[in-house]
Coordinates of C-alpha atoms and ligand atoms in Angstrom, one line a residue:
X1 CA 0.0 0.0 0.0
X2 CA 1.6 3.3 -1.0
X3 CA 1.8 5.9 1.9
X4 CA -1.2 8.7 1.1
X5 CA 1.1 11.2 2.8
X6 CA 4.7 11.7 3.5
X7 CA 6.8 14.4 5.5
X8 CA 9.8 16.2 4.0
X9 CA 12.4 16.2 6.5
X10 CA 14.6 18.7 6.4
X11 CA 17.9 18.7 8.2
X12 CA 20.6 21.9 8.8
X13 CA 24.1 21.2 8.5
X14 CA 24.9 24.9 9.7
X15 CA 26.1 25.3 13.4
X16 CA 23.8 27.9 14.6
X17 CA 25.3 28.8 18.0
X18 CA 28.2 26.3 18.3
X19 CA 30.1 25.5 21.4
X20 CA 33.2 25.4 21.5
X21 CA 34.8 21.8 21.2
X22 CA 38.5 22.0 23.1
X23 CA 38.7 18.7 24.0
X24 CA 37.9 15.3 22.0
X25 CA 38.6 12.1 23.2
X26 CA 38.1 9.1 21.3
X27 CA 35.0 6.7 22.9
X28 CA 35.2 3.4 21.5
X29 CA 38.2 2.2 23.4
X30 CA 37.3 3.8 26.7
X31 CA 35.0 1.6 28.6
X32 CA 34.1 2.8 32.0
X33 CA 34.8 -0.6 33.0
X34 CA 38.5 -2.7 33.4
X35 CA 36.7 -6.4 34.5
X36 CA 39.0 -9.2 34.0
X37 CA 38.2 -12.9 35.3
X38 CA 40.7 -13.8 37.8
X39 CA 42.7 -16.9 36.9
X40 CA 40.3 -19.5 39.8
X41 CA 37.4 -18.1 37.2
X42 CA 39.0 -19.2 33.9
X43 CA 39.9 -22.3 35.5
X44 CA 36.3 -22.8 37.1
X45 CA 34.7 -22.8 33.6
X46 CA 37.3 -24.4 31.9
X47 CA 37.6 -21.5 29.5
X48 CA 40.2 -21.5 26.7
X49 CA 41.9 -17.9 26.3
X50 CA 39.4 -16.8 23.2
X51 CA 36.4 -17.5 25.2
X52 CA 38.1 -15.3 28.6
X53 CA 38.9 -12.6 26.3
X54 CA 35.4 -12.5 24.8
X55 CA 33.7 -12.3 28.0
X56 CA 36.1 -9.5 29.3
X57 CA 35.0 -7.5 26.5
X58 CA 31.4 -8.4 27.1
X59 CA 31.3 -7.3 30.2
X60 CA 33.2 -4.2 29.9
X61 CA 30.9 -3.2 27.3
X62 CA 28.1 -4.5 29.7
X63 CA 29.0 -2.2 32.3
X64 CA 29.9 0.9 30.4
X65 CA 25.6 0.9 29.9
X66 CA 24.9 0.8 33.2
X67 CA 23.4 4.0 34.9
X68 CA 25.0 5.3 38.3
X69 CA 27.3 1.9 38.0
X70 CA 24.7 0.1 38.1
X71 CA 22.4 -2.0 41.5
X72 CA 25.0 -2.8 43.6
X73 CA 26.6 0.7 43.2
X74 CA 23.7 2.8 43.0
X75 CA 21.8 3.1 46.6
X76 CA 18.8 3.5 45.3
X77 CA 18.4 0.2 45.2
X78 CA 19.5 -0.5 48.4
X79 CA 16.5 -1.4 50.8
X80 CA 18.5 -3.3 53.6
X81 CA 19.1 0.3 55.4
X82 CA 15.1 0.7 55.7
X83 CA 13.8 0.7 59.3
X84 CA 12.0 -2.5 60.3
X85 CA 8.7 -0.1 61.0
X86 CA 8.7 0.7 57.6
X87 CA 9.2 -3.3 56.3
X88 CA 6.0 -3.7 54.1
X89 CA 2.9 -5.5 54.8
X90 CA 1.5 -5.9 51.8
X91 CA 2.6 -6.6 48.3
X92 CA 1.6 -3.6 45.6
X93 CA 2.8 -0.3 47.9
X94 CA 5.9 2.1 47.5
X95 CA 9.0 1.2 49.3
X96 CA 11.1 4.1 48.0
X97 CA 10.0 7.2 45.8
X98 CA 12.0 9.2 43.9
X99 CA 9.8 11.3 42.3
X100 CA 12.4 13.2 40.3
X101 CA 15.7 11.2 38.8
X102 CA 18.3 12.7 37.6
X103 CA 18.0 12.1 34.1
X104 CA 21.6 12.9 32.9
X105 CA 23.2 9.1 33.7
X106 CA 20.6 7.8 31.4
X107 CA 20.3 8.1 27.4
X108 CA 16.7 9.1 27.6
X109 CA 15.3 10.8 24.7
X110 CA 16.0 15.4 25.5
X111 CA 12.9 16.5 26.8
X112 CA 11.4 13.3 28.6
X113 CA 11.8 12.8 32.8
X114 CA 11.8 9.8 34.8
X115 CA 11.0 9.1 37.9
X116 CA 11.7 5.5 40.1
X117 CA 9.9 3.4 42.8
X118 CA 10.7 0.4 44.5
X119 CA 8.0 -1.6 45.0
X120 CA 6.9 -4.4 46.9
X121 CA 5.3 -7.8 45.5
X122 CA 5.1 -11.8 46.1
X123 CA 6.7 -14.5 45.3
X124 CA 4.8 -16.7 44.1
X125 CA 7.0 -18.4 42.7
X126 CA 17.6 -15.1 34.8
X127 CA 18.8 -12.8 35.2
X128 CA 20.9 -11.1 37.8
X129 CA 20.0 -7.3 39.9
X130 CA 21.8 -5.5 36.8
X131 CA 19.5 -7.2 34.0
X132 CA 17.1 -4.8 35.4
X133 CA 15.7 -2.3 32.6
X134 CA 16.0 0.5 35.1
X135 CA 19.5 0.1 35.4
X136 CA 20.2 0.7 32.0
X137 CA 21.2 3.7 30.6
X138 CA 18.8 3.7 27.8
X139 CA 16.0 1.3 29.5
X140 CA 17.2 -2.1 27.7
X141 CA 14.6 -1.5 24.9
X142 CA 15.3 2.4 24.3
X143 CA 13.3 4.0 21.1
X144 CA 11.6 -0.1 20.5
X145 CA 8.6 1.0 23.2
X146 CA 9.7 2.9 26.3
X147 CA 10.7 5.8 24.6
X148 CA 8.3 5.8 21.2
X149 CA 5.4 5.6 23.6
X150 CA 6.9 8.4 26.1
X151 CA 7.3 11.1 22.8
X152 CA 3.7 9.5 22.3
X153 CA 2.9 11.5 25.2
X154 CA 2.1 8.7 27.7
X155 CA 3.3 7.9 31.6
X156 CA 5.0 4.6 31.3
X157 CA 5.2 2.6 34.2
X158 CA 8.1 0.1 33.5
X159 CA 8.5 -2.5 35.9
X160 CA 11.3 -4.1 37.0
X161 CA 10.5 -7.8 38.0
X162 CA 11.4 -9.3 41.5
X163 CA 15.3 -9.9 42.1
X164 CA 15.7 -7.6 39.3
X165 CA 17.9 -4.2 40.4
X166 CA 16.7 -5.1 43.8
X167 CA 18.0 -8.5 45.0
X168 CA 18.3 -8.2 48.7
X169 CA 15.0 -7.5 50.9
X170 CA 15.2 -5.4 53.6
X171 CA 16.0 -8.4 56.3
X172 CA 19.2 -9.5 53.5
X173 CA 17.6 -12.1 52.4
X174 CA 18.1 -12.7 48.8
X175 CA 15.6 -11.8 45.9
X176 CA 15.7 -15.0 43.2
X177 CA 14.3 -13.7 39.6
X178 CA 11.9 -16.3 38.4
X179 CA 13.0 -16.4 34.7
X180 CA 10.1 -17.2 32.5
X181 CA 7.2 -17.5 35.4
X182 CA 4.6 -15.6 33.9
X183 CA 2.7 -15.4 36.6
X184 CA 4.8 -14.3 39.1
X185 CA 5.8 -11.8 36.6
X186 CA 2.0 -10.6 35.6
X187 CA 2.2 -10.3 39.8
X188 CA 5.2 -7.6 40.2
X189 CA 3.4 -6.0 37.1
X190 CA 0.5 -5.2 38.9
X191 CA 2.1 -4.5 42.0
X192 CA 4.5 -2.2 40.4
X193 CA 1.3 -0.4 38.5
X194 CA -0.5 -0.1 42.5
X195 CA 2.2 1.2 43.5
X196 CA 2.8 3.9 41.0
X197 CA -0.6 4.8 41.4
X198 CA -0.6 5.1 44.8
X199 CA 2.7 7.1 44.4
X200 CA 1.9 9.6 41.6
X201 CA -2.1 9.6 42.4
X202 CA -2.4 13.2 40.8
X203 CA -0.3 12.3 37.9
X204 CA -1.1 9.1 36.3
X205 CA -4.5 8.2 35.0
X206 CA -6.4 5.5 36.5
X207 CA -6.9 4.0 32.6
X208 CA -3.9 1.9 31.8
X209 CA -3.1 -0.5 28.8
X210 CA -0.4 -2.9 29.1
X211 CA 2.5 -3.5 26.1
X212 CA 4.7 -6.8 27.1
X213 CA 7.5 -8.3 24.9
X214 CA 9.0 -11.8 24.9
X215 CA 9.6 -12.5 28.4
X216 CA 7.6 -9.4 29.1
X217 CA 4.9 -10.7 26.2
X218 CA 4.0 -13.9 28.4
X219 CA 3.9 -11.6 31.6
X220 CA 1.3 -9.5 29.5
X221 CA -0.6 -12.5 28.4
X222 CA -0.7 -13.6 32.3
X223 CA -1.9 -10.6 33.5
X224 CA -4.7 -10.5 30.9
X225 CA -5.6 -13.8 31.9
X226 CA -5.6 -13.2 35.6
X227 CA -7.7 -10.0 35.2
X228 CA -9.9 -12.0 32.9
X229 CA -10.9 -14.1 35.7
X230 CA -11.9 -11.5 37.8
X231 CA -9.2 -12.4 40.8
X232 CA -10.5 -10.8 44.2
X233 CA -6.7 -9.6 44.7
X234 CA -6.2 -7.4 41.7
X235 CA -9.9 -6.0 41.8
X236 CA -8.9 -2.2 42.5
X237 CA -6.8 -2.4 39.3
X238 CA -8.6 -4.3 36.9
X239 CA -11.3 -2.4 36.0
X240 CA -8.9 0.1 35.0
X241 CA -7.7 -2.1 32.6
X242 CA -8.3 -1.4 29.2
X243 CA -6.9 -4.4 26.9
X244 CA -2.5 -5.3 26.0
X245 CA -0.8 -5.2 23.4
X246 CA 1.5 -8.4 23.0
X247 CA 4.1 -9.0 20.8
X248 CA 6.0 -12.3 20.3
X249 CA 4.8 -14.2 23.8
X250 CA 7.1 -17.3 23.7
X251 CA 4.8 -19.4 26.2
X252 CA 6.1 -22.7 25.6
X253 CA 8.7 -22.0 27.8
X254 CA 11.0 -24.5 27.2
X255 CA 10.5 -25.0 23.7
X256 CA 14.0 -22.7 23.8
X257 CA 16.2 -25.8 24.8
X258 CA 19.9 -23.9 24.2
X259 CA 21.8 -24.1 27.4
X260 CA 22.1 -20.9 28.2
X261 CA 18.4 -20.4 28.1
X262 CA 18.4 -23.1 30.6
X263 CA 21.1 -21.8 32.4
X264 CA 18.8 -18.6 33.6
X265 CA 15.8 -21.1 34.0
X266 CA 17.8 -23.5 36.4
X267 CA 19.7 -21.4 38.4
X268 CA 16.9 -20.3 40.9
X269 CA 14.3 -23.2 39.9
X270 CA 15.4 -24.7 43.6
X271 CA 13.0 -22.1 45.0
X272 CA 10.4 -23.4 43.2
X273 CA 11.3 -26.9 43.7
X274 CA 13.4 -27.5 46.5
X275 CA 14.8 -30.7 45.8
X276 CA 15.9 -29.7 42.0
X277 CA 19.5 -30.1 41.3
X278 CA 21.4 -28.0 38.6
X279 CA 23.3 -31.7 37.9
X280 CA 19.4 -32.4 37.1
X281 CA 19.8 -31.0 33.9
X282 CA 23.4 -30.1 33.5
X283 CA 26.8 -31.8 33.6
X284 CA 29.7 -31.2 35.9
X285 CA 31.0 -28.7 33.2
X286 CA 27.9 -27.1 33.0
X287 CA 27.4 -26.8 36.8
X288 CA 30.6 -24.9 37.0
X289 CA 29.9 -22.0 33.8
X290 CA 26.4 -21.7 36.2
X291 CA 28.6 -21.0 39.2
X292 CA 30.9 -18.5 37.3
X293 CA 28.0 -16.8 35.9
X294 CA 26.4 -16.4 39.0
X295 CA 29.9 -15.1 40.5
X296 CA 30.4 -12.8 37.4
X297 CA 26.6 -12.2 37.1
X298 CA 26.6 -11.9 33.6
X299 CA 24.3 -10.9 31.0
X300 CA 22.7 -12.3 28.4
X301 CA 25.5 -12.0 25.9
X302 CA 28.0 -13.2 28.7
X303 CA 25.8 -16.2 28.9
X304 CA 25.8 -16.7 25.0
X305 CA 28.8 -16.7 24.8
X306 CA 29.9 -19.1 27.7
X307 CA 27.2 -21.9 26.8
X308 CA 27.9 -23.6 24.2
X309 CA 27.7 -26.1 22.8
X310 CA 24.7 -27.4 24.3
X311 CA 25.9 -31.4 24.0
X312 CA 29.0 -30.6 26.4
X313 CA 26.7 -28.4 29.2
X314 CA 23.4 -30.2 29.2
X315 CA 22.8 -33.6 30.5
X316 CA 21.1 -35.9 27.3
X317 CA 17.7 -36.1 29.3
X318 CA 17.8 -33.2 31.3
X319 CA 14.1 -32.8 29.3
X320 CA 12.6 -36.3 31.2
X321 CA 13.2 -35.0 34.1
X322 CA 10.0 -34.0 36.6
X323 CA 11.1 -30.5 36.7
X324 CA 11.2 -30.3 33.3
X325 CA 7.8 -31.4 33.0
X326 CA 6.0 -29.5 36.3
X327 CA 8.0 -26.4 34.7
X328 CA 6.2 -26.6 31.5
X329 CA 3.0 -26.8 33.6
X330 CA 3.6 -23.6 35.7
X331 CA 4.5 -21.6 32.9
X332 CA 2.5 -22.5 29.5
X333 CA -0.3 -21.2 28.9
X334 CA -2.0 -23.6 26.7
X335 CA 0.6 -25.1 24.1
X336 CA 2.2 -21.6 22.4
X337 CA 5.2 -21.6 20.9
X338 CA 6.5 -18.0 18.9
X339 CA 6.4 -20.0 15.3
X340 CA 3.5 -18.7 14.0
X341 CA 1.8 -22.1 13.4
X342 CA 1.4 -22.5 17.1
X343 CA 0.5 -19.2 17.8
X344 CA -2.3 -19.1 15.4
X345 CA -3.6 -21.9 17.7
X346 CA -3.3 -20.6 20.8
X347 CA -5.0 -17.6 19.4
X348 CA -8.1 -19.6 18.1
X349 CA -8.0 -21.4 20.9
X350 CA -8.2 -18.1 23.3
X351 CA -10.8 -16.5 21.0
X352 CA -13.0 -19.8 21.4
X353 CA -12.5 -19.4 25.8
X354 CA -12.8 -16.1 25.9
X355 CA -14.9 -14.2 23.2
X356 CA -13.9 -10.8 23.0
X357 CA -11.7 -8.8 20.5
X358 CA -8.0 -10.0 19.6
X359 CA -6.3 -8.9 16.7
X360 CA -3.5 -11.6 15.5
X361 CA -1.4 -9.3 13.9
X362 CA 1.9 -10.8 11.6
X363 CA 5.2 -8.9 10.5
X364 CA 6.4 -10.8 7.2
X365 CA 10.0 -11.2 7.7
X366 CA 9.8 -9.7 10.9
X367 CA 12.2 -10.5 13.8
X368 CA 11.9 -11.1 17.7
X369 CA 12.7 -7.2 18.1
X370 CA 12.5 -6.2 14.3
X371 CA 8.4 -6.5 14.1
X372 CA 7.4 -4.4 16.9
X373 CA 9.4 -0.9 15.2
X374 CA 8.0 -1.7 11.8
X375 CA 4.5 -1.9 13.7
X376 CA 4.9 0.7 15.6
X377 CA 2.3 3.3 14.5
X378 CA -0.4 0.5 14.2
X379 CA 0.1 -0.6 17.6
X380 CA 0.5 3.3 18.9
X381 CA -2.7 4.1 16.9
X382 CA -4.7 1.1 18.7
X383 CA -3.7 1.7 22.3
X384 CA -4.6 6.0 21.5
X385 CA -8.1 4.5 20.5
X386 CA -8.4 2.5 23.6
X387 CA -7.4 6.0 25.5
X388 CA -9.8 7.9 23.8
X389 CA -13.1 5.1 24.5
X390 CA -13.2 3.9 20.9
X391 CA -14.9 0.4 20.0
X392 CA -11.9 -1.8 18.1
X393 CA -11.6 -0.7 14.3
X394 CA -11.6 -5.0 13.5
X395 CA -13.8 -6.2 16.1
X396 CA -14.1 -9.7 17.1
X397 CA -11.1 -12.1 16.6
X398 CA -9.3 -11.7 13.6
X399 CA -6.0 -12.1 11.8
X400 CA -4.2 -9.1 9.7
X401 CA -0.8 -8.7 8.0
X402 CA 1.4 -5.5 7.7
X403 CA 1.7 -4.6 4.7
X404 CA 5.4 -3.2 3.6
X405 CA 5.9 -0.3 0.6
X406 CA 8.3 -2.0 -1.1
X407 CA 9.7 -5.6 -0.9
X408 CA 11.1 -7.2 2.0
X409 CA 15.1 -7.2 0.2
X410 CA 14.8 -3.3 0.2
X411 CA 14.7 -2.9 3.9
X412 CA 17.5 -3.2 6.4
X413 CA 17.1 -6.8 8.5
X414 CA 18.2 -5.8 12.0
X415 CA 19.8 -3.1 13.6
X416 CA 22.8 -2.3 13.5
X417 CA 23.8 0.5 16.0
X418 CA 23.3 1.2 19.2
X419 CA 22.2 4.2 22.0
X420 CA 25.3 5.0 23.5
X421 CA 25.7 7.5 26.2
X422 CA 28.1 10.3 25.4
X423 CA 27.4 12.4 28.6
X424 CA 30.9 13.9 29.1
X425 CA 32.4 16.9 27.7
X426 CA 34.8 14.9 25.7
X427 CA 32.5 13.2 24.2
X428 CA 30.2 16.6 22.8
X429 CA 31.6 16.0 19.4
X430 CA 29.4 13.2 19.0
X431 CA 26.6 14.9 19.8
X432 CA 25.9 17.5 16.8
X433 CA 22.4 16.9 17.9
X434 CA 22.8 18.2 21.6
X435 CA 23.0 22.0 21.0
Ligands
LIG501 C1 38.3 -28.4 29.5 O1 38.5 -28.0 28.1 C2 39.4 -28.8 27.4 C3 39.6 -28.2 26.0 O2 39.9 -26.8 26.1 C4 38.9 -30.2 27.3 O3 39.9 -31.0 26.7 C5 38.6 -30.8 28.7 O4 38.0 -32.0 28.5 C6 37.7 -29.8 29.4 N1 37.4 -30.3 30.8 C7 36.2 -30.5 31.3 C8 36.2 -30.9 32.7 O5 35.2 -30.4 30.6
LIG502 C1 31.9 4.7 35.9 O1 31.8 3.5 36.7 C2 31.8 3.8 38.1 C3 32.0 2.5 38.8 O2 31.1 1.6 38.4 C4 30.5 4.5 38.4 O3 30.4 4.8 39.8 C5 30.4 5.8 37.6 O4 29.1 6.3 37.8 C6 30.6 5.5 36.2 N1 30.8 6.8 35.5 C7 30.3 7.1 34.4 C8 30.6 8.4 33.8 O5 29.5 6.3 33.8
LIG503 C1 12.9 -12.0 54.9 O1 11.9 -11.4 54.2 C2 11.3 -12.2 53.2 C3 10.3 -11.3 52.4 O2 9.3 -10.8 53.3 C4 10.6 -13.4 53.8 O3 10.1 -14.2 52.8 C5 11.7 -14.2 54.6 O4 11.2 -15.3 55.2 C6 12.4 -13.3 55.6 N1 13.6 -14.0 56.1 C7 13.9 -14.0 57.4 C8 15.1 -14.7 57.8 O5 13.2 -13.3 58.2
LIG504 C1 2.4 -24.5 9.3 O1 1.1 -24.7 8.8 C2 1.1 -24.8 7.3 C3 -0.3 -24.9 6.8 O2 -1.0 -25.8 7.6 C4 2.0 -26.0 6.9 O3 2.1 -26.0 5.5 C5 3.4 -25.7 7.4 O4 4.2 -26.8 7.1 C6 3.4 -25.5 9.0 N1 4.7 -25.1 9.4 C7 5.3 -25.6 10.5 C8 6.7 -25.1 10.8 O5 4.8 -26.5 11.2

């Protein structure tokens, strides 16, 4: 479909009102970081040289993005300090407000604010305190949703799940992450949103939609289906509620069977099931890269890059196992996989439980990420319409494609840079942008 109207951007080259640049120092070999693993770590994975080197680099880079140096430097996060009067009751209420942060640590887009909560919630029962969005200088998902929907004009409330950027309570006691339990997930989401509420009462509307991706996609489908049912402990929020937006829900958990998927799985699954075993499902070389993730907490590309392959960490029938089994069980919804066959079955299947409006909406030759910028006004445009208390333009359930202007070999597959924050003098040069 051609586009009916287009805007003519026009750029200046011309310095207006330049500063003065008297100092210029080059970026991409200054990490604000110098990690090395010690010589016990290289020997506790087994790692050859190559793979030490990579992760040294990963997690320099890793570092470098995170905001005030990250959980265990920034006190915000720090709730052990709090007085035990002041220990909370009751899952869904403000621990800690700051209603202003200092936005310049961050890569937020100029002219947008932020503000930050910690928040209590249940465990009813990943990744470590520094896979937290918050700590991130740019938010983890930068201009894909938080920031399109905040130059949209809308409060976003971006939760943090439990043991993420807090992982010590107030008594020390430590904060596991449960990795892929929807649930528990759809729980710290609606705590989170109560306790923004109650926190920013004049600011926020009580109307809220909710937008979840991947992990977060499966905690959106959870919450949908918890509010669906009308539970007694989410009543003050749900009839707020006003429908989700949910891209790429993987919620057959472990149909992603690579180790290091696993890895973040496993690694805290004891406090679901007690008597689970990381030799359960991994061997003696595979328990060890678990323990020197946990000691190096590392992130998702740190954990890419330490597990593989597969046949040398994971035992051949780590996937008979009970836990295997009651883990699918906690965390599927019904049988959904991302491929689009299963999908389109789960979706049929949810339109035939519960008759309402869904729109199954496809990105040809769209990617995990990829699919939810090219869709981006379509999904901004539907969750406006829910704002402003219009009936669905396709109601009932239905199934649409977006269409692309020109074939898919014209367009550029995935990104290829990234946000980087450039928030010293020294670095102003990079910034034409800034003045
Ligand atoms: C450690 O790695 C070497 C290859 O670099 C391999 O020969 C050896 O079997 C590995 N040891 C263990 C315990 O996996
Ligand atoms: C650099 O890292 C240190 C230590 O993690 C941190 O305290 C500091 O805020 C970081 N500085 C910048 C400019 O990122
Ligand atoms: C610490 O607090 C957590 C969360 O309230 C609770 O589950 C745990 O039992 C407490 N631990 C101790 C040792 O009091
Ligand atoms: C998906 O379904 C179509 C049509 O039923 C079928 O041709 C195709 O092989 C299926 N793809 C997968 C990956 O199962």
């Amino acid at each position: 479909m051609p586009f009916k109207h287009f805007a003519l951007l026009l750029l200046t080259a011309k310095l207006a009102l330049g500063q003065a640049i008297s100092v210029a120092a080059t970026q991409s070999t200054g990490w604000n970081s110098s990690f090395e693993l010690s010589f016990e770590q290289v020997k506790l994975g087994n790692l050859t040289s190559g793979m030490a080197t990579i992760i040294n680099t990963i997690t320099n880079f890793d570092r470098s993005q995170l905001a005030n140096g990250g959980a265990h430097e920034d006190e915000f996060y720090n709730v052990q300090d709090l007085p035990e009067g002041d220990w909370p009751t009751e899952p869904g209420k403000a621990i800690k407000i700051q209603e202003s942060t200092d936005p310049s640590p961050f890569a937020i887009p100029a002219k947008t604010a932020m503000s930050r909560i910690v928040y209590s919630t249940t465990n009813a029962n990943g990744f470590y305190a520094n896979g937290a969005p918050s700590v991130h200088r740019a938010l983890f998902y930068a201009d894909i949703v938080p920031f399109a929907l905040a130059k949209a004009g809308y409060a976003v409330v971006a939760p943090d799940y439990a043991g993420l950027g807090v992982d010590s309570s107030w008594n020390g006691s430590r904060i596991p992450h449960q990795y892929f339990v929807r649930q528990a997930g759809a729980y710290d989401a609606l705590n989170a949103l109560r306790a923004a509420k109650g926190s920013f009462s004049e600011r926020l509307s009580s109307k809220y939609v909710v937008m979840g991706h991947s992990q977060g996609g499966a905690v959106a489908w959870g919450l949908a289906e918890i509010l669906s049912r009308g539970d007694a402990m989410f009543e003050d929020v749900s009839k707020d509620y006003l429908g989700a937006v949910i891209a790429a829900p993987p919620t057959d958990a472990l149909s992603f069977t690579t180790a290091g998927f696993l890895a973040w799985v496993a690694k805290d699954l004891d406090h679901i099931y007690p008597t689970f075993k990381l030799s359960d499902w991994f061997t003696p070389l595979g328990v060890r890269r678990i323990e020197l993730l946990n000691q190096i907490e590392g992130s998702q590309m740190v954990t890419f890059a330490m597990f593989s392959p597969d046949e040398e960490l994971l035992q051949p029938d780590w996937r008979k196992t009970s836990y295997a089994k009651a883990f699918e069980g906690l965390t599927n919804p019904d049988d959904v996989t991302v491929p689009y066959n299963t999908t389109k079955t789960t979706v049929e299947d949810t339109c035939q439980a519960y008759p309402g409006d869904l729109e199954f909406v496809t990105v040809p030759q769209g990617s995990h990420f990829s699919a939810i910028s090219a869709a981006q006004q379509m999904w901004l445009r539907w969750i406006e319409g829910r704002f402003d208390n219009q009936p669905v333009a396709k109601a009932g359930c239905i199934e649409s494609q977006l269409d692309s202007l020109l074939s898919s070999e014209n367009y550029q597959v995935l990104p290829n840079s990234f946000l980087q924050w450039a928030g010293e003098p020294q670095w102003s040069y990079e910034l034409p942008t800034a003045l």
